[in-house]
mmCIF file of C-alpha atoms in Angstrom:
data_model
loop_
_atom_site.group_PDB
_atom_site.id
_atom_site.type_symbol
_atom_site.label_atom_id
_atom_site.label_comp_id
_atom_site.label_asym_id
_atom_site.label_seq_id
_atom_site.Cartn_x
_atom_site.Cartn_y
_atom_site.Cartn_z
ATOM 1 C CA UNK A 11 0.196 -44.780 -8.833
ATOM 2 C CA UNK A 12 -3.010 -46.020 -7.233
ATOM 3 C CA UNK A 13 -4.912 -43.603 -5.069
ATOM 4 C CA UNK A 14 -7.366 -44.240 -2.259
ATOM 5 C CA UNK A 15 -10.149 -46.532 -3.420
ATOM 6 C CA UNK A 16 -13.556 -47.041 -1.862
ATOM 7 C CA UNK A 17 -16.305 -49.546 -2.427
ATOM 8 C CA UNK A 18 -19.081 -49.645 -3.238
ATOM 9 C CA UNK A 19 -19.381 -46.321 -5.038
ATOM 10 C CA UNK A 20 -23.109 -46.275 -4.368
ATOM 11 C CA UNK A 21 -25.198 -48.148 -1.832
ATOM 12 C CA UNK A 22 -28.952 -48.072 -1.409
ATOM 13 C CA UNK A 23 -30.286 -49.808 1.657
ATOM 14 C CA UNK A 24 -33.513 -50.087 3.575
ATOM 15 C CA UNK A 25 -33.923 -48.448 6.937
ATOM 16 C CA UNK A 26 -32.882 -50.814 9.694
ATOM 17 C CA UNK A 27 -30.383 -52.807 7.645
ATOM 18 C CA UNK A 28 -26.643 -52.908 8.351
ATOM 19 C CA UNK A 29 -24.100 -51.682 5.789
ATOM 20 C CA UNK A 30 -20.343 -52.034 5.396
ATOM 21 C CA UNK A 31 -18.243 -49.527 3.495
ATOM 22 C CA UNK A 32 -14.684 -50.341 2.474
ATOM 23 C CA UNK A 33 -11.581 -48.183 2.091
ATOM 24 C CA UNK A 34 -8.274 -49.212 0.537
ATOM 25 C CA UNK A 35 -5.671 -46.585 1.426
ATOM 26 C CA UNK A 36 -2.600 -45.675 -0.552
ATOM 27 C CA UNK A 37 0.077 -48.306 -0.034
ATOM 28 C CA UNK A 38 2.446 -47.311 2.736
ATOM 29 C CA UNK A 39 0.132 -44.767 4.321
ATOM 30 C CA UNK A 40 -0.215 -45.558 8.000
ATOM 31 C CA UNK A 41 -2.861 -42.963 8.841
ATOM 32 C CA UNK A 42 -6.473 -43.452 7.717
ATOM 33 C CA UNK A 43 -9.451 -41.148 8.221
ATOM 34 C CA UNK A 44 -13.197 -41.450 7.671
ATOM 35 C CA UNK A 45 -15.351 -38.370 7.024
ATOM 36 C CA UNK A 46 -19.043 -37.930 6.204
ATOM 37 C CA UNK A 47 -20.424 -35.332 3.800
ATOM 38 C CA UNK A 48 -24.124 -34.562 3.828
ATOM 39 C CA UNK A 49 -25.709 -32.921 0.795
ATOM 40 C CA UNK A 50 -24.392 -29.405 0.304
ATOM 41 C CA UNK A 51 -22.285 -29.550 3.435
ATOM 42 C CA UNK A 52 -18.632 -29.717 4.356
ATOM 43 C CA UNK A 53 -16.947 -32.860 5.549
ATOM 44 C CA UNK A 54 -17.512 -34.069 9.096
ATOM 45 C CA UNK A 55 -14.814 -36.104 10.834
ATOM 46 C CA UNK A 56 -15.808 -39.585 11.996
ATOM 47 C CA UNK A 57 -12.764 -41.649 13.007
ATOM 48 C CA UNK A 58 -8.977 -41.725 12.625
ATOM 49 C CA UNK A 59 -6.529 -44.664 12.668
ATOM 50 C CA UNK A 60 -2.810 -44.153 13.134
ATOM 51 C CA UNK A 61 -0.596 -47.219 12.991
ATOM 52 C CA UNK A 62 -1.099 -49.471 16.004
ATOM 53 C CA UNK A 63 -2.419 -46.700 18.239
ATOM 54 C CA UNK A 64 -5.965 -46.731 19.576
ATOM 55 C CA UNK A 65 -8.226 -45.050 17.015
ATOM 56 C CA UNK A 66 -9.701 -41.609 17.632
ATOM 57 C CA UNK A 67 -13.426 -42.403 17.571
ATOM 58 C CA UNK A 68 -14.560 -39.033 18.863
ATOM 59 C CA UNK A 69 -16.406 -38.096 15.657
ATOM 60 C CA UNK A 70 -18.661 -41.157 15.452
ATOM 61 C CA UNK A 71 -22.250 -39.872 15.782
ATOM 62 C CA UNK A 72 -23.705 -42.854 17.609
ATOM 63 C CA UNK A 73 -22.925 -46.372 18.775
ATOM 64 C CA UNK A 74 -24.483 -47.665 15.553
ATOM 65 C CA UNK A 75 -21.272 -46.588 13.821
ATOM 66 C CA UNK A 76 -18.041 -48.555 14.119
ATOM 67 C CA UNK A 77 -14.892 -48.990 12.097
ATOM 68 C CA UNK A 78 -11.940 -51.286 12.033
ATOM 69 C CA UNK A 79 -8.670 -51.412 10.225
ATOM 70 C CA UNK A 80 -7.210 -54.832 9.579
ATOM 71 C CA UNK A 81 -3.482 -55.362 9.201
ATOM 72 C CA UNK A 82 -2.843 -51.655 9.176
ATOM 73 C CA UNK A 83 -4.264 -51.325 5.673
ATOM 74 C CA UNK A 84 -7.878 -51.832 4.580
ATOM 75 C CA UNK A 85 -10.585 -50.255 6.720
ATOM 76 C CA UNK A 86 -14.289 -51.041 7.003
ATOM 77 C CA UNK A 87 -16.893 -48.599 8.301
ATOM 78 C CA UNK A 88 -20.005 -50.369 9.577
ATOM 79 C CA UNK A 89 -23.342 -48.708 10.195
ATOM 80 C CA UNK A 90 -25.867 -50.858 12.043
ATOM 81 C CA UNK A 91 -29.633 -50.402 11.902
ATOM 82 C CA UNK A 92 -29.340 -47.621 9.345
ATOM 83 C CA UNK A 93 -31.547 -44.549 9.610
ATOM 84 C CA UNK A 94 -32.552 -42.085 6.902
ATOM 85 C CA UNK A 95 -30.334 -39.409 8.455
ATOM 86 C CA UNK A 96 -27.339 -41.663 7.753
ATOM 87 C CA UNK A 97 -27.754 -40.890 4.042
ATOM 88 C CA UNK A 98 -24.582 -39.092 2.958
ATOM 89 C CA UNK A 99 -21.323 -39.535 1.094
ATOM 90 C CA UNK A 100 -18.738 -41.331 3.216
ATOM 91 C CA UNK A 101 -15.187 -40.343 2.337
ATOM 92 C CA UNK A 102 -11.968 -42.037 3.321
ATOM 93 C CA UNK A 103 -8.531 -40.403 3.324
ATOM 94 C CA UNK A 104 -5.047 -41.681 4.019
ATOM 95 C CA UNK A 105 -1.687 -40.089 4.687
ATOM 96 C CA UNK A 106 1.870 -40.960 5.567
ATOM 97 C CA UNK A 107 3.274 -40.013 8.953
ATOM 98 C CA UNK A 108 5.820 -37.256 9.028
ATOM 99 C CA UNK A 109 6.146 -33.512 8.719
ATOM 100 C CA UNK A 110 2.999 -31.864 7.348
ATOM 101 C CA UNK A 111 1.452 -34.988 5.796
ATOM 102 C CA UNK A 112 -1.201 -34.469 3.126
ATOM 103 C CA UNK A 113 -4.507 -36.345 3.362
ATOM 104 C CA UNK A 114 -5.453 -37.939 0.042
ATOM 105 C CA UNK A 115 -9.160 -38.593 -0.388
ATOM 106 C CA UNK A 116 -10.974 -41.415 -2.112
ATOM 107 C CA UNK A 117 -14.026 -40.808 -4.332
ATOM 108 C CA UNK A 118 -16.436 -41.711 -1.548
ATOM 109 C CA UNK A 119 -19.397 -44.042 -1.130
ATOM 110 C CA UNK A 120 -22.808 -42.487 -1.591
ATOM 111 C CA UNK A 121 -25.174 -44.112 0.911
ATOM 112 C CA UNK A 122 -28.914 -43.752 0.509
ATOM 113 C CA UNK A 123 -31.210 -45.126 3.214
ATOM 114 C CA UNK A 124 -34.802 -45.546 2.061
ATOM 115 C CA UNK B 23 -16.867 -28.074 18.925
ATOM 116 C CA UNK B 24 -14.758 -26.174 16.458
ATOM 117 C CA UNK B 25 -16.542 -24.512 13.572
ATOM 118 C CA UNK B 26 -15.315 -22.878 10.416
ATOM 119 C CA UNK B 27 -17.399 -20.162 8.811
ATOM 120 C CA UNK B 28 -16.759 -20.032 5.088
ATOM 121 C CA UNK B 29 -18.045 -17.320 2.781
ATOM 122 C CA UNK B 30 -19.507 -16.744 0.363
ATOM 123 C CA UNK B 31 -21.635 -19.874 0.012
ATOM 124 C CA UNK B 32 -21.774 -19.418 -3.759
ATOM 125 C CA UNK B 33 -20.323 -17.207 -6.446
ATOM 126 C CA UNK B 34 -21.313 -16.640 -10.069
ATOM 127 C CA UNK B 35 -18.606 -14.917 -12.101
ATOM 128 C CA UNK B 36 -17.545 -14.294 -15.673
ATOM 129 C CA UNK B 37 -14.507 -15.995 -17.124
ATOM 130 C CA UNK B 38 -11.425 -13.859 -16.538
ATOM 131 C CA UNK B 39 -12.619 -12.347 -13.270
ATOM 132 C CA UNK B 40 -10.815 -12.724 -9.982
ATOM 133 C CA UNK B 41 -12.538 -14.329 -6.988
ATOM 134 C CA UNK B 42 -11.909 -14.331 -3.277
ATOM 135 C CA UNK B 43 -13.287 -16.521 -0.511
ATOM 136 C CA UNK B 44 -12.449 -16.747 3.158
ATOM 137 C CA UNK B 45 -12.809 -18.744 6.320
ATOM 138 C CA UNK B 46 -12.908 -17.727 9.941
ATOM 139 C CA UNK B 47 -12.690 -19.888 13.018
ATOM 140 C CA UNK B 48 -13.684 -19.574 16.639
ATOM 141 C CA UNK B 49 -10.427 -21.225 17.642
ATOM 142 C CA UNK B 50 -6.826 -21.427 16.539
ATOM 143 C CA UNK B 51 -5.524 -23.810 13.907
ATOM 144 C CA UNK B 52 -1.859 -24.480 13.237
ATOM 145 C CA UNK B 53 -2.435 -25.485 9.624
ATOM 146 C CA UNK B 54 -4.905 -24.117 7.088
ATOM 147 C CA UNK B 55 -5.690 -25.954 3.863
ATOM 148 C CA UNK B 56 -7.773 -25.251 0.793
ATOM 149 C CA UNK B 57 -9.388 -28.080 -1.192
ATOM 150 C CA UNK B 58 -11.408 -28.279 -4.421
ATOM 151 C CA UNK B 59 -14.073 -30.914 -4.941
ATOM 152 C CA UNK B 60 -15.537 -31.866 -8.298
ATOM 153 C CA UNK B 61 -18.846 -33.780 -8.536
ATOM 154 C CA UNK B 62 -18.547 -37.430 -7.584
ATOM 155 C CA UNK B 63 -14.984 -37.092 -6.393
ATOM 156 C CA UNK B 64 -13.161 -36.550 -3.150
ATOM 157 C CA UNK B 65 -11.550 -33.214 -2.262
ATOM 158 C CA UNK B 66 -8.161 -32.459 -3.779
ATOM 159 C CA UNK B 67 -5.631 -30.311 -1.939
ATOM 160 C CA UNK B 68 -4.870 -26.974 -3.614
ATOM 161 C CA UNK B 69 -2.757 -25.107 -1.080
ATOM 162 C CA UNK B 70 -1.445 -25.822 2.421
ATOM 163 C CA UNK B 71 -0.400 -23.088 4.856
ATOM 164 C CA UNK B 72 1.740 -23.876 7.886
ATOM 165 C CA UNK B 73 2.802 -20.537 9.382
ATOM 166 C CA UNK B 74 0.785 -17.584 10.624
ATOM 167 C CA UNK B 75 1.053 -14.748 8.122
ATOM 168 C CA UNK B 76 2.219 -17.083 5.365
ATOM 169 C CA UNK B 77 1.198 -16.175 1.811
ATOM 170 C CA UNK B 78 1.459 -19.021 -0.677
ATOM 171 C CA UNK B 79 0.724 -19.237 -4.393
ATOM 172 C CA UNK B 80 -0.019 -22.179 -6.654
ATOM 173 C CA UNK B 81 -0.408 -20.939 -10.217
ATOM 174 C CA UNK B 82 -3.421 -18.631 -10.319
ATOM 175 C CA UNK B 83 -4.283 -19.447 -6.711
ATOM 176 C CA UNK B 84 -3.041 -17.473 -3.721
ATOM 177 C CA UNK B 85 -3.877 -18.194 -0.101
ATOM 178 C CA UNK B 86 -2.935 -16.586 3.194
ATOM 179 C CA UNK B 87 -2.809 -17.848 6.768
ATOM 180 C CA UNK B 88 -4.117 -15.104 9.040
ATOM 181 C CA UNK B 89 -1.785 -13.805 11.732
ATOM 182 C CA UNK B 90 -4.346 -14.592 14.454
ATOM 183 C CA UNK B 91 -4.382 -18.246 13.256
ATOM 184 C CA UNK B 92 -8.166 -17.965 13.124
ATOM 185 C CA UNK B 93 -8.698 -17.109 9.468
ATOM 186 C CA UNK B 94 -7.547 -17.709 5.907
ATOM 187 C CA UNK B 95 -8.459 -16.540 2.444
ATOM 188 C CA UNK B 96 -8.126 -17.947 -1.048
ATOM 189 C CA UNK B 97 -7.904 -15.865 -4.215
ATOM 190 C CA UNK B 98 -8.255 -17.168 -7.749
ATOM 191 C CA UNK B 99 -7.085 -14.840 -10.484
ATOM 192 C CA UNK B 100 -8.221 -14.780 -14.114
ATOM 193 C CA UNK B 101 -10.823 -17.518 -13.632
ATOM 194 C CA UNK B 102 -11.401 -20.141 -16.321
ATOM 195 C CA UNK B 103 -14.314 -22.548 -16.831
ATOM 196 C CA UNK B 104 -12.445 -25.482 -15.261
ATOM 197 C CA UNK B 105 -12.289 -23.575 -11.968
ATOM 198 C CA UNK B 106 -15.950 -24.540 -11.480
ATOM 199 C CA UNK B 107 -16.445 -26.644 -8.381
ATOM 200 C CA UNK B 108 -16.781 -26.476 -4.626
ATOM 201 C CA UNK B 109 -13.909 -24.996 -2.644
ATOM 202 C CA UNK B 110 -13.421 -25.951 0.989
ATOM 203 C CA UNK B 111 -11.212 -24.507 3.657
ATOM 204 C CA UNK B 112 -9.988 -26.842 6.377
ATOM 205 C CA UNK B 113 -8.153 -26.314 9.619
ATOM 206 C CA UNK B 114 -5.864 -28.730 11.378
ATOM 207 C CA UNK B 115 -4.749 -28.452 14.994
ATOM 208 C CA UNK B 116 -1.615 -30.563 14.786
ATOM 209 C CA UNK B 117 0.262 -32.356 12.031
ATOM 210 C CA UNK B 118 -1.631 -35.488 11.023
ATOM 211 C CA UNK B 119 -4.719 -34.776 13.110
ATOM 212 C CA UNK B 120 -8.301 -34.607 11.877
ATOM 213 C CA UNK B 121 -9.404 -31.853 9.494
ATOM 214 C CA UNK B 122 -12.215 -29.455 10.363
ATOM 215 C CA UNK B 123 -13.923 -28.282 7.178
ATOM 216 C CA UNK B 124 -15.860 -25.174 6.238
ATOM 217 C CA UNK B 125 -19.185 -25.600 4.461
ATOM 218 C CA UNK B 126 -17.780 -24.810 1.054
ATOM 219 C CA UNK B 127 -18.042 -22.151 -1.653
ATOM 220 C CA UNK B 128 -19.755 -23.223 -4.881
ATOM 221 C CA UNK B 129 -18.037 -21.439 -7.777
ATOM 222 C CA UNK B 130 -19.697 -21.061 -11.180
ATOM 223 C CA UNK B 131 -17.736 -19.522 -14.041
ATOM 224 C CA UNK B 132 -19.676 -18.308 -17.067
ATOM 225 C CA UNK B 133 -17.752 -18.415 -20.355
#
């Protein structure tokens, strides 16, 4: 079956521009997570959506970062006024809700800010 | 915030050798997970551990959840070239919550 998909796979943008990254979770998964992975580093939590509950935004690094999830499915991560330090791979994961749910990761979007 | 210390950062081994890597935490996790990431892809779950002291195997992989809930190790036996990749530990406080990742162990297997 289809896994988590993300688009675009690569994005190069100029400093100061806004970017939108998209995540399509696995059908039926009600939990969705965004992580960021800088070069040679582990994954850093950004934001978590669970059903209709208020999202956990505690990992967002600044107010330039925001995310929404429409209709409980597709999610968009928006970075405004991009900076060079925003360059990283942005990974999305989804899971079902239940006992010991596994987070399935997409391939990520590699963002380069020039 | 919570941090996971993962070691070693990199390993270079010969095919057929066993490897071991571990993670320690400054705080308690109720779930420990081990992931493998290949270039250009997202992490893939290898083993999940849900109980302190639990020892779980998945083929040539064995992982343990430390009894203090603050550490875990992963062993790979009889390594093969396709084991090459980056291995990450991750801790989870409660079911379904965010994952806290270690910085990864880059494994290279020489044929």
